[in-house]
């Protein structure tokens, strides 16, 4: 389960 | 975006606004740890460096600006405008004992070694422990103003809701970021005894006092 390339959380 | 993360961000925003209003209205930062606020400003500064060159959404950018602006405004109120009311005798936590381990840990455990990623990792570790000077100060004074306890509750609730958001995203988007999750759990656990006192005392209309 990867983490997304872009950080979309604050 | 999901409801848990949105509620978490709202709790976070409420916490920051409550703190600013408390200091502004009472014209006093008594009982507030300036050191924790320094750490929070550092957390947002290191985490939102990408504000200027990556655009995620209007919401994301607006919230980052609000968090950055409000954290520096809080520092200004504590260390400049209402400096006379700053309780430096009780705000004595050695923040270098938090900063140095966070720097070391972010070099040991990080997703990659690009500057932005390292700063992000550092900000995640630092945020987990940034409240310690404040909790330490409350334990030294043995009490907190009710408004300060609301601030702490909202701040603790924000990351607790983020944990629910991560569980939700794990099952719906196969998204998981181990560093953020572990740090977020530690951060929430640090509030545990405060949550207990808040719910058993403040919500019953009593003052927030630590058992002597």
Short mmCIF file of C-alpha atoms in Angstrom, two decimals:
data_model
loop_
_atom_site.label_atom_id
_atom_site.label_comp_id
_atom_site.label_asym_id
_atom_site.label_seq_id
_atom_site.Cartn_x
_atom_site.Cartn_y
_atom_site.Cartn_z
CA UNK A 1 0.00 0.00 0.00
CA UNK A 2 1.98 2.93 -1.23
CA UNK A 3 1.85 6.54 -0.20
CA UNK A 4 0.92 9.08 -2.89
CA UNK A 5 3.63 11.03 -4.65
CA UNK A 6 1.91 14.29 -3.90
CA UNK A 7 1.19 15.32 -0.34
CA UNK A 8 -2.41 16.45 -0.25
CA UNK A 9 -2.85 16.61 3.54
CA UNK A 10 -2.25 19.65 5.72
CA UNK B 1 -10.83 14.85 0.97
CA UNK B 2 -13.08 13.00 3.42
CA UNK B 3 -15.30 14.07 6.28
CA UNK B 4 -12.81 12.93 8.93
CA UNK B 5 -9.97 14.98 7.52
CA UNK B 6 -12.29 17.97 6.96
CA UNK B 7 -13.50 17.79 10.58
CA UNK B 8 -9.88 17.42 11.67
CA UNK B 9 -8.83 20.53 9.76
CA UNK B 10 -11.81 22.43 11.21
CA UNK B 11 -10.82 21.36 14.74
CA UNK B 12 -7.30 22.50 13.99
CA UNK B 13 -8.52 25.85 12.71
CA UNK B 14 -10.84 26.25 15.72
CA UNK B 15 -7.97 25.52 18.10
CA UNK B 16 -5.77 28.17 16.50
CA UNK B 17 -8.58 30.75 16.44
CA UNK B 18 -9.57 30.01 20.07
CA UNK B 19 -5.99 30.54 21.18
CA UNK B 20 -5.62 33.80 19.24
CA UNK B 21 -8.96 35.09 20.59
CA UNK B 22 -8.08 34.08 24.16
CA UNK B 23 -4.85 36.05 24.06
CA UNK B 24 -6.36 38.99 22.17
CA UNK B 25 -9.56 39.31 24.28
CA UNK B 26 -7.93 38.77 27.67
CA UNK B 27 -4.85 40.72 26.49
CA UNK B 28 -2.86 38.07 28.30
CA UNK B 29 -0.95 34.92 27.40
CA UNK B 30 -0.88 33.64 30.97
CA UNK B 31 -0.80 29.86 31.02
CA UNK B 32 0.20 29.65 27.37
CA UNK B 33 3.51 28.06 26.48
CA UNK B 34 5.33 30.32 24.04
CA UNK B 35 7.75 27.46 23.41
CA UNK B 36 5.02 25.22 22.07
CA UNK B 37 3.88 28.04 19.81
CA UNK B 38 7.46 28.43 18.52
CA UNK B 39 7.48 24.72 17.72
CA UNK B 40 4.11 24.93 15.94
CA UNK B 41 5.32 27.88 13.84
CA UNK B 42 8.37 25.78 12.96
CA UNK B 43 6.14 22.81 12.09
CA UNK B 44 4.07 24.87 9.63
CA UNK B 45 7.10 26.64 8.18
CA UNK B 46 8.96 23.40 7.46
CA UNK B 47 5.86 21.57 6.27
CA UNK B 48 4.44 24.28 3.99
CA UNK B 49 7.61 25.27 2.17
CA UNK B 50 5.95 23.69 -0.88
CA UNK B 51 3.18 26.31 -0.58
CA UNK B 52 4.85 28.42 -3.23
CA UNK B 53 5.59 25.79 -5.83
CA UNK B 54 3.07 22.99 -5.57
CA UNK B 55 -0.63 23.68 -5.91
CA UNK B 56 -2.91 20.96 -4.52
CA UNK B 57 -6.19 22.84 -4.21
CA UNK B 58 -7.50 26.26 -3.24
CA UNK B 59 -8.57 24.83 0.12
CA UNK B 60 -5.10 23.39 0.71
CA UNK B 61 -3.34 26.65 -0.11
CA UNK B 62 -5.76 28.84 1.84
CA UNK B 63 -5.48 26.65 4.97
CA UNK B 64 -1.68 26.65 4.77
CA UNK B 65 -1.63 30.44 4.61
CA UNK B 66 -4.06 30.67 7.55
CA UNK B 67 -2.02 28.26 9.69
CA UNK B 68 1.23 30.05 8.88
CA UNK B 69 -0.18 33.54 9.45
CA UNK B 70 -2.00 32.65 12.67
CA UNK B 71 0.98 30.84 14.19
CA UNK B 72 3.24 33.83 13.62
CA UNK B 73 0.54 36.20 14.82
CA UNK B 74 0.33 34.13 18.03
CA UNK B 75 4.10 34.36 18.47
CA UNK B 76 3.89 38.12 17.98
CA UNK B 77 1.16 38.42 20.64
CA UNK B 78 3.10 36.29 23.12
CA UNK B 79 6.61 37.61 22.65
CA UNK B 80 5.97 41.20 21.61
CA UNK B 81 2.53 42.65 22.27
CA UNK B 82 1.64 40.93 25.53
CA UNK B 83 5.19 40.04 26.50
CA UNK B 84 4.59 41.36 30.03
CA UNK B 85 2.00 38.63 30.64
CA UNK B 86 4.18 35.81 29.32
CA UNK B 87 4.78 33.36 32.15
CA UNK B 88 8.42 32.51 31.37
CA UNK B 89 8.91 31.11 34.88
CA UNK B 90 6.65 28.19 34.09
CA UNK B 91 7.44 27.85 30.39
CA UNK B 92 10.75 26.13 30.96
CA UNK B 93 10.69 23.00 28.78
CA UNK B 94 14.03 22.59 26.99
CA UNK B 95 12.84 22.51 23.37
CA UNK B 96 16.32 21.58 22.13
CA UNK B 97 15.59 18.18 23.66
CA UNK B 98 12.75 17.93 21.13
CA UNK B 99 14.37 19.61 18.14
CA UNK B 100 17.59 17.61 18.06
CA UNK B 101 15.96 14.15 18.25
CA UNK B 102 13.46 15.19 15.55
CA UNK B 103 16.29 16.30 13.26
CA UNK B 104 18.19 13.04 13.85
CA UNK B 105 15.08 10.89 13.42
CA UNK B 106 14.09 12.67 10.21
CA UNK B 107 17.52 11.80 8.81
CA UNK B 108 17.21 8.16 9.90
CA UNK B 109 13.62 7.45 8.96
CA UNK B 110 12.30 9.31 5.94
CA UNK B 111 10.68 8.39 2.64
CA UNK B 112 13.44 10.07 0.66
CA UNK B 113 16.30 12.51 1.10
CA UNK B 114 15.08 15.42 -0.98
CA UNK B 115 15.10 18.71 0.98
CA UNK B 116 11.31 19.14 0.83
CA UNK B 117 10.70 15.56 1.97
CA UNK B 118 13.23 15.87 4.81
CA UNK B 119 11.58 19.12 5.97
CA UNK B 120 8.17 17.46 5.77
CA UNK B 121 9.37 14.46 7.81
CA UNK B 122 10.97 16.75 10.38
CA UNK B 123 7.69 18.71 10.66
CA UNK B 124 5.71 15.50 11.18
CA UNK B 125 8.00 14.34 14.01
CA UNK B 126 8.11 17.80 15.56
CA UNK B 127 4.35 18.22 15.48
CA UNK B 128 3.98 14.98 17.44
CA UNK B 129 5.87 16.47 20.40
CA UNK B 130 5.24 20.21 19.92
CA UNK B 131 2.54 20.26 22.60
CA UNK B 132 4.87 18.88 25.30
CA UNK B 133 6.05 22.31 26.56
CA UNK B 134 2.38 23.34 26.92
CA UNK B 135 1.39 20.14 28.73
CA UNK B 136 4.51 20.47 30.89
CA UNK B 137 3.53 24.05 31.76
CA UNK B 138 -0.01 22.98 32.66
CA UNK B 139 1.43 20.25 34.90
CA UNK B 140 3.73 22.79 36.57
CA UNK B 141 0.95 25.31 37.23
CA UNK B 142 -1.40 22.42 38.08
CA UNK B 143 -4.26 24.05 36.21
CA UNK B 144 -5.33 25.75 32.99
CA UNK B 145 -7.90 28.38 32.13
CA UNK B 146 -11.04 26.77 30.75
CA UNK B 147 -10.50 28.46 27.38
CA UNK B 148 -6.99 27.01 27.23
CA UNK B 149 -8.40 23.54 27.91
CA UNK B 150 -10.81 24.00 24.97
CA UNK B 151 -7.82 24.98 22.82
CA UNK B 152 -5.97 21.82 23.86
CA UNK B 153 -9.00 19.63 23.31
CA UNK B 154 -9.54 20.93 19.77
CA UNK B 155 -5.84 20.58 19.01
CA UNK B 156 -5.80 16.99 20.27
CA UNK B 157 -9.03 16.14 18.47
CA UNK B 158 -7.62 17.35 15.13
CA UNK B 159 -4.90 14.69 14.95
CA UNK B 160 -7.20 12.03 16.41
CA UNK B 161 -9.58 12.71 13.50
CA UNK B 162 -6.63 12.50 11.11
CA UNK B 163 -6.01 8.95 12.36
CA UNK B 164 -9.60 8.08 11.41
CA UNK B 165 -8.94 9.77 8.05
CA UNK B 166 -5.88 7.53 7.51
CA UNK B 167 -7.88 4.41 8.33
CA UNK B 168 -10.58 5.56 5.91
CA UNK B 169 -8.05 6.30 3.16
CA UNK B 170 -6.31 2.97 3.74
CA UNK B 171 -9.50 1.10 2.93
CA UNK B 172 -10.88 3.37 0.22
CA UNK B 173 -7.77 4.57 -1.61
CA UNK B 174 -5.08 2.08 -0.50
CA UNK B 175 -3.31 5.17 0.81
CA UNK B 176 -1.06 4.91 3.82
CA UNK B 177 1.89 6.95 5.01
CA UNK B 178 3.54 5.10 7.88
CA UNK B 179 5.56 8.08 9.10
CA UNK B 180 2.51 10.33 9.43
CA UNK B 181 0.42 7.56 11.02
CA UNK B 182 2.96 6.54 13.68
CA UNK B 183 3.74 10.16 14.58
CA UNK B 184 0.02 10.99 14.62
CA UNK B 185 -0.72 8.13 17.01
CA UNK B 186 2.08 9.22 19.36
CA UNK B 187 0.82 12.81 19.16
CA UNK B 188 -2.72 11.76 20.07
CA UNK B 189 -1.53 9.51 22.91
CA UNK B 190 0.27 12.50 24.48
CA UNK B 191 -3.14 14.14 24.88
CA UNK B 192 -4.71 11.03 26.40
CA UNK B 193 -4.50 12.03 30.07
CA UNK B 194 -5.51 15.57 29.15
CA UNK B 195 -8.57 14.23 27.27
CA UNK B 196 -9.50 12.21 30.35
CA UNK B 197 -9.26 15.25 32.64
CA UNK B 198 -11.05 17.46 30.11
CA UNK B 199 -14.00 15.10 29.74
CA UNK B 200 -14.31 14.25 33.42
CA UNK B 201 -13.85 17.84 34.64
CA UNK B 202 -14.27 20.65 32.16
CA UNK B 203 -17.33 19.14 30.50
CA UNK B 204 -18.88 18.88 33.96
CA UNK B 205 -18.38 22.61 34.46
CA UNK B 206 -15.49 22.22 36.86
CA UNK B 207 -12.18 24.03 36.56
CA UNK B 208 -9.39 22.25 34.76
CA UNK B 209 -7.14 21.32 37.67
CA UNK B 210 -4.68 18.47 37.80
CA UNK B 211 -5.13 16.17 40.82
CA UNK B 212 -2.75 17.60 43.44
#
